[in-house]
Tab-separated table of C-alpha atoms in Angstrom:
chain	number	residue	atom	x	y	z
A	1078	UNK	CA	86.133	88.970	53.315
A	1079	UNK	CA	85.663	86.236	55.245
A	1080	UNK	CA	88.775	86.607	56.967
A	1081	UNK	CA	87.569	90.222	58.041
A	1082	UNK	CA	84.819	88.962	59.393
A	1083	UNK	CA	85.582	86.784	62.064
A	1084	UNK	CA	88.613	88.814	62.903
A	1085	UNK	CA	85.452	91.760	63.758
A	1086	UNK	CA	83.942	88.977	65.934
A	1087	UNK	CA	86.892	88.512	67.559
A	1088	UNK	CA	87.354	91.778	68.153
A	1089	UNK	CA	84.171	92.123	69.980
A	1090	UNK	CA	84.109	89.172	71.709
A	1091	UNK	CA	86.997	90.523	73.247
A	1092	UNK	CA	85.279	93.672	74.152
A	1093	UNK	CA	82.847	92.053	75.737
A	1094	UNK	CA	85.230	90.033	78.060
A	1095	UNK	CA	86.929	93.405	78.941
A	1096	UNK	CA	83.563	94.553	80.270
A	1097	UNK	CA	83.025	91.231	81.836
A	1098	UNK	CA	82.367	91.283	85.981
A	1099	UNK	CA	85.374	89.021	85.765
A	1100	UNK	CA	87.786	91.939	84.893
A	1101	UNK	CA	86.999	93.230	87.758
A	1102	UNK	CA	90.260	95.242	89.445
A	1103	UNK	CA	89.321	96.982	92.428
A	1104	UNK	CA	86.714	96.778	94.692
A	1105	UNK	CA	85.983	98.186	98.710
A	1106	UNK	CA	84.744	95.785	101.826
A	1107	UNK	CA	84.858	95.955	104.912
A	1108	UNK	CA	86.340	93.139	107.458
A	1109	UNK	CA	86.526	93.335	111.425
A	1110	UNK	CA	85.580	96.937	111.207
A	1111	UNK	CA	87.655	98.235	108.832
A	1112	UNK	CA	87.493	99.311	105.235
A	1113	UNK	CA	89.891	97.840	103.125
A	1114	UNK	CA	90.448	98.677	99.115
A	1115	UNK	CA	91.689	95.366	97.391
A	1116	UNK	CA	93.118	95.224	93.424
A	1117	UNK	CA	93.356	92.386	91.817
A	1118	UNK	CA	97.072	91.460	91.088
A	1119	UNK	CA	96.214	89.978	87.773
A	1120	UNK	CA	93.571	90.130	85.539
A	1121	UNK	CA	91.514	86.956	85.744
A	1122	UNK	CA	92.713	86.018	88.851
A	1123	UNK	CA	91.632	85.894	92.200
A	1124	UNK	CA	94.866	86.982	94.230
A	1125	UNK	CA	94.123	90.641	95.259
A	1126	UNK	CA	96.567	93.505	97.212
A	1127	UNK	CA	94.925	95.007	100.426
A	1128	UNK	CA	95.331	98.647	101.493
A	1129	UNK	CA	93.257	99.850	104.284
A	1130	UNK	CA	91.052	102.967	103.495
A	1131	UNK	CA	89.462	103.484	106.816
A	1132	UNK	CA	90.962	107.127	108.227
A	1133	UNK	CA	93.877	106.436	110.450
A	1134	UNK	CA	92.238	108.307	113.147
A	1135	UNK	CA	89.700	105.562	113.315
A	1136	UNK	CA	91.812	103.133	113.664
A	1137	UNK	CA	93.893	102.048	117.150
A	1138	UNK	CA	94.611	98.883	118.738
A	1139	UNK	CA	95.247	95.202	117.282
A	1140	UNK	CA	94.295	94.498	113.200
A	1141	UNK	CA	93.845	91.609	111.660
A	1142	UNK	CA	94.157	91.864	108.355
A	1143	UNK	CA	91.623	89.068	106.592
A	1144	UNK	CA	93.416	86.237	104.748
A	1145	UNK	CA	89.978	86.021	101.974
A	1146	UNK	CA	87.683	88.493	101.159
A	1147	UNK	CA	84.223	87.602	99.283
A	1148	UNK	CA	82.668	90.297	96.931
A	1149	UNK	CA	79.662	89.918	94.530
A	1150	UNK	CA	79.982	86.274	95.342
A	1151	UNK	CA	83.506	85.802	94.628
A	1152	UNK	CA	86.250	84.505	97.069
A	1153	UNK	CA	89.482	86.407	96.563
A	1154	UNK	CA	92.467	85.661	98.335
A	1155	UNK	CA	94.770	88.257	99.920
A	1156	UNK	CA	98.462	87.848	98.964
A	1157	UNK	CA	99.642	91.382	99.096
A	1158	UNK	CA	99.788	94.203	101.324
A	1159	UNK	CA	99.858	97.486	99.265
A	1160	UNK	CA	102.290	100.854	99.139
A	1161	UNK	CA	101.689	102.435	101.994
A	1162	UNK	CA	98.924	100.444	102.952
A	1163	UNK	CA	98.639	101.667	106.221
A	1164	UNK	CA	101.667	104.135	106.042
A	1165	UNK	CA	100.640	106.757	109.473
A	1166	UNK	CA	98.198	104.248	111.179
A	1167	UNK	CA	99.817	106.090	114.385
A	1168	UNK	CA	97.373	104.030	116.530
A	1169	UNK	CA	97.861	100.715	115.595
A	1170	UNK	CA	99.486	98.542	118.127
A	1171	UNK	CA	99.788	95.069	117.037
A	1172	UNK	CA	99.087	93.753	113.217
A	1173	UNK	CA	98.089	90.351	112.395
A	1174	UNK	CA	99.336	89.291	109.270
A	1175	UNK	CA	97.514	86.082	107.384
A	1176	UNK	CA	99.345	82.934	105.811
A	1177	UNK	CA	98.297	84.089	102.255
A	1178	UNK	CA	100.599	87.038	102.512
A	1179	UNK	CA	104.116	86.626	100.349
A	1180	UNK	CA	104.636	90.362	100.048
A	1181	UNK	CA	104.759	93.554	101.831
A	1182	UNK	CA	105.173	96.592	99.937
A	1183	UNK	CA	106.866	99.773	100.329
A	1184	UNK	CA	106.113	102.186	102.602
A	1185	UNK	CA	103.361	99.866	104.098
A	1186	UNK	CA	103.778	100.620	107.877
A	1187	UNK	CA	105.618	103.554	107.320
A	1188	UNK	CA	105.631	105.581	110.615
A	1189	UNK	CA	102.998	103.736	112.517
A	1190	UNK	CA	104.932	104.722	115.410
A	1191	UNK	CA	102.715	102.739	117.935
A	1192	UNK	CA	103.441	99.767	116.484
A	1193	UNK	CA	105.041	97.084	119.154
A	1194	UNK	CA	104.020	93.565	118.164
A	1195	UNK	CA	104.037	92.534	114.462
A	1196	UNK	CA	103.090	88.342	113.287
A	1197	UNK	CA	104.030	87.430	109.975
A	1198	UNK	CA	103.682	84.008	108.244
A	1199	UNK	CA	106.129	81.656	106.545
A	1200	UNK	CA	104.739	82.413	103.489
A	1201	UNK	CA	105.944	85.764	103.653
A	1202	UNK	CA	109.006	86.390	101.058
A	1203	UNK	CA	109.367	90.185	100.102
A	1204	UNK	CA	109.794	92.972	101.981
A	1205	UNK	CA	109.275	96.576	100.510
A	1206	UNK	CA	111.421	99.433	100.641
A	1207	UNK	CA	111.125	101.743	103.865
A	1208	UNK	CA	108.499	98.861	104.454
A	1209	UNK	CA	108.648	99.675	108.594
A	1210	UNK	CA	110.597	103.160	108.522
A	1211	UNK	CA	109.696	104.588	112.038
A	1212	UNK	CA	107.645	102.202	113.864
A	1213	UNK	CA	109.760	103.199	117.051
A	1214	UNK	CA	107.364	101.143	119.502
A	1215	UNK	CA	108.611	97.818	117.246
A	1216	UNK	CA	111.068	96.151	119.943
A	1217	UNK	CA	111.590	92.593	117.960
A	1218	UNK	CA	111.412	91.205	114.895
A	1219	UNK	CA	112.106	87.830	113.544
A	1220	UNK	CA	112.302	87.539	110.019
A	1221	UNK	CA	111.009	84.302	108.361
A	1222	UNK	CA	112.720	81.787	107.008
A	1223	UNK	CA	110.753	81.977	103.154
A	1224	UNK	CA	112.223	85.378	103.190
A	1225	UNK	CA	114.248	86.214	99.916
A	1226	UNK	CA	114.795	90.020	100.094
A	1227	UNK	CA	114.896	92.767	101.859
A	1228	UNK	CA	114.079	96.260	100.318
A	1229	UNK	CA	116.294	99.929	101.025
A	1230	UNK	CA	115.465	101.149	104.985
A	1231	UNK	CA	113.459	98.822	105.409
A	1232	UNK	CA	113.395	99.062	109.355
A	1233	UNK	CA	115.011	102.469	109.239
A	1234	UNK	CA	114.798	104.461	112.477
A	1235	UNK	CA	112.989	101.439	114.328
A	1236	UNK	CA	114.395	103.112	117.060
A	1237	UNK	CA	113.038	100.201	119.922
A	1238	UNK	CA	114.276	97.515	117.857
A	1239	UNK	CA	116.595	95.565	120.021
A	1240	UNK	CA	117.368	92.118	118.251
A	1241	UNK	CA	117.499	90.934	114.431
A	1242	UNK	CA	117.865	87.601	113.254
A	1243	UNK	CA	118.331	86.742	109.447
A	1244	UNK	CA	117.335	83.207	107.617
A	1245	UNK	CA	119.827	81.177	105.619
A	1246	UNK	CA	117.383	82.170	102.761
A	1247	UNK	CA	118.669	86.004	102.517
A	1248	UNK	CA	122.233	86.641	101.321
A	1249	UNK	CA	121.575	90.362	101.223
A	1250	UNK	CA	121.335	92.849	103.814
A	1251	UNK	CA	120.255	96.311	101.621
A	1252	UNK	CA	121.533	100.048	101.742
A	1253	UNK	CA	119.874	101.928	105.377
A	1254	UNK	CA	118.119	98.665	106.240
A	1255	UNK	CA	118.615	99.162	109.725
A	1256	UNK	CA	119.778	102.456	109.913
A	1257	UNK	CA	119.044	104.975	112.899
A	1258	UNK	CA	117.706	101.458	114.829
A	1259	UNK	CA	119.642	103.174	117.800
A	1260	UNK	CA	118.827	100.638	120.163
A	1261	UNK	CA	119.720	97.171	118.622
A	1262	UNK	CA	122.089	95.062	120.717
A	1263	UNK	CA	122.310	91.703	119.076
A	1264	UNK	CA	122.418	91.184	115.354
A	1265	UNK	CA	122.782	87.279	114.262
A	1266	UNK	CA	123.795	86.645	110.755
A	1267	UNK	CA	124.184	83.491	108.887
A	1268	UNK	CA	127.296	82.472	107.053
A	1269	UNK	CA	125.805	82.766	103.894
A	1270	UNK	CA	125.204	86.536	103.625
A	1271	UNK	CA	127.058	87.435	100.872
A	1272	UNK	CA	126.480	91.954	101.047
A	1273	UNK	CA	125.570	94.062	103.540
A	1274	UNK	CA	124.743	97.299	101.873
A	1275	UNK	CA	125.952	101.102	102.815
A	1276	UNK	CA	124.903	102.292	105.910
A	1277	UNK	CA	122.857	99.219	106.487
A	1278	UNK	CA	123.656	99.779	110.331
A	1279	UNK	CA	124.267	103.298	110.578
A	1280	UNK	CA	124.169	104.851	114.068
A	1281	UNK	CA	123.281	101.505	115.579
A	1282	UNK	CA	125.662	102.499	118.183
A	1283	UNK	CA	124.865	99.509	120.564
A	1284	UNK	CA	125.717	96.921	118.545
């Protein structure tokens, strides 16, 4: 009987944690103007994913996305950018990516056409699938050296994109990465790539 009953404490202590402020997974702010939704990766933790919620109508020009974010008195810090986080911002034109950053997600610039000037960190180490898929304004793009992978079309149809250079830290280019990116000229890739996948450079006739 005893037995019973602190496993029925347990269970409720437990129930109380789950209810717990500090279980908290998503939560709205806003930073610089714009409203951001932010989930926290883990529970517990206080690394959170950032997708902007403010209508993309609403939003033109430079963002900045904020490298910390305090809510209810807690500092969280921002180490992802969510699916499609700003997937159709059509009036962005440069983004301003923090150090905390290590991953972009799919589908997170998708088609933000205006698009020209992009800064990412060091830290950065994942890119999504389709992660920049049509930003046709984006001319150049150096990737970092911390990056690890690349996802599928991930600068498909990035059809200003005139130069690509790729750190000793990938050895794989994926399947459509580049496809459609009709007006890169130089491509520079280091002796260590091991695959390029199909139709990573398809129609990239000025190569």
């Amino acid at each position: 009987m005893r037995i019973k009953s602190i496993l029925a404490l347990a269970l409720i202590a437990l129930a109380m944690t789950n209810c717990s402020p500090l279980n908290l997974t998503t939560f709205n702010a806003t930073s610089n103007g714009v409203e951001y939704k932010y989930e926290v990766i883990v529970p517990l933790t206080n690394f959170v994913r950032v997708t902007a919620i403010t209508p993309a109508d609403q939003l033109t020009g430079e963002v900045v996305i904020p490298s910390t974010v305090n809510y209810d008195g807690t500092n969280y810090v921002v180490s992802q950018i969510g699916k499609s986080a700003f997937e159709g911002y059509s009036g962005i034109t440069e983004m301003t990516i923090p150090s905390t950053i290590s991953v972009i997600e799919e589908k997170a610039f998708r088609n933000c056409t205006a698009l020209s000037e992009i800064n990412t960190p060091q830290t950065l180490s994942t890119i999504g699938d389709y992660a920049f898929e049509g930003c046709s304004s984006l001319e150049s793009y150096s990737l970092q050296a911390s990056i690890s992978k690349l996802g599928e079309g991930c600068f498909r149809n990035c059809t200003s994109l005139t130069n690509v250079t790729f750190p000793t830290s990938l050895n794989n280019i994926p399947a459509k990465a580049f496809e459609g990116c009709t007006a890169l000229e130089e491509i520079y890739i280091d002796r260590n790539m091991l695959t390029i996948g199909s139709k990573a450079f398809f129609g990239c006739a000025a190569v």
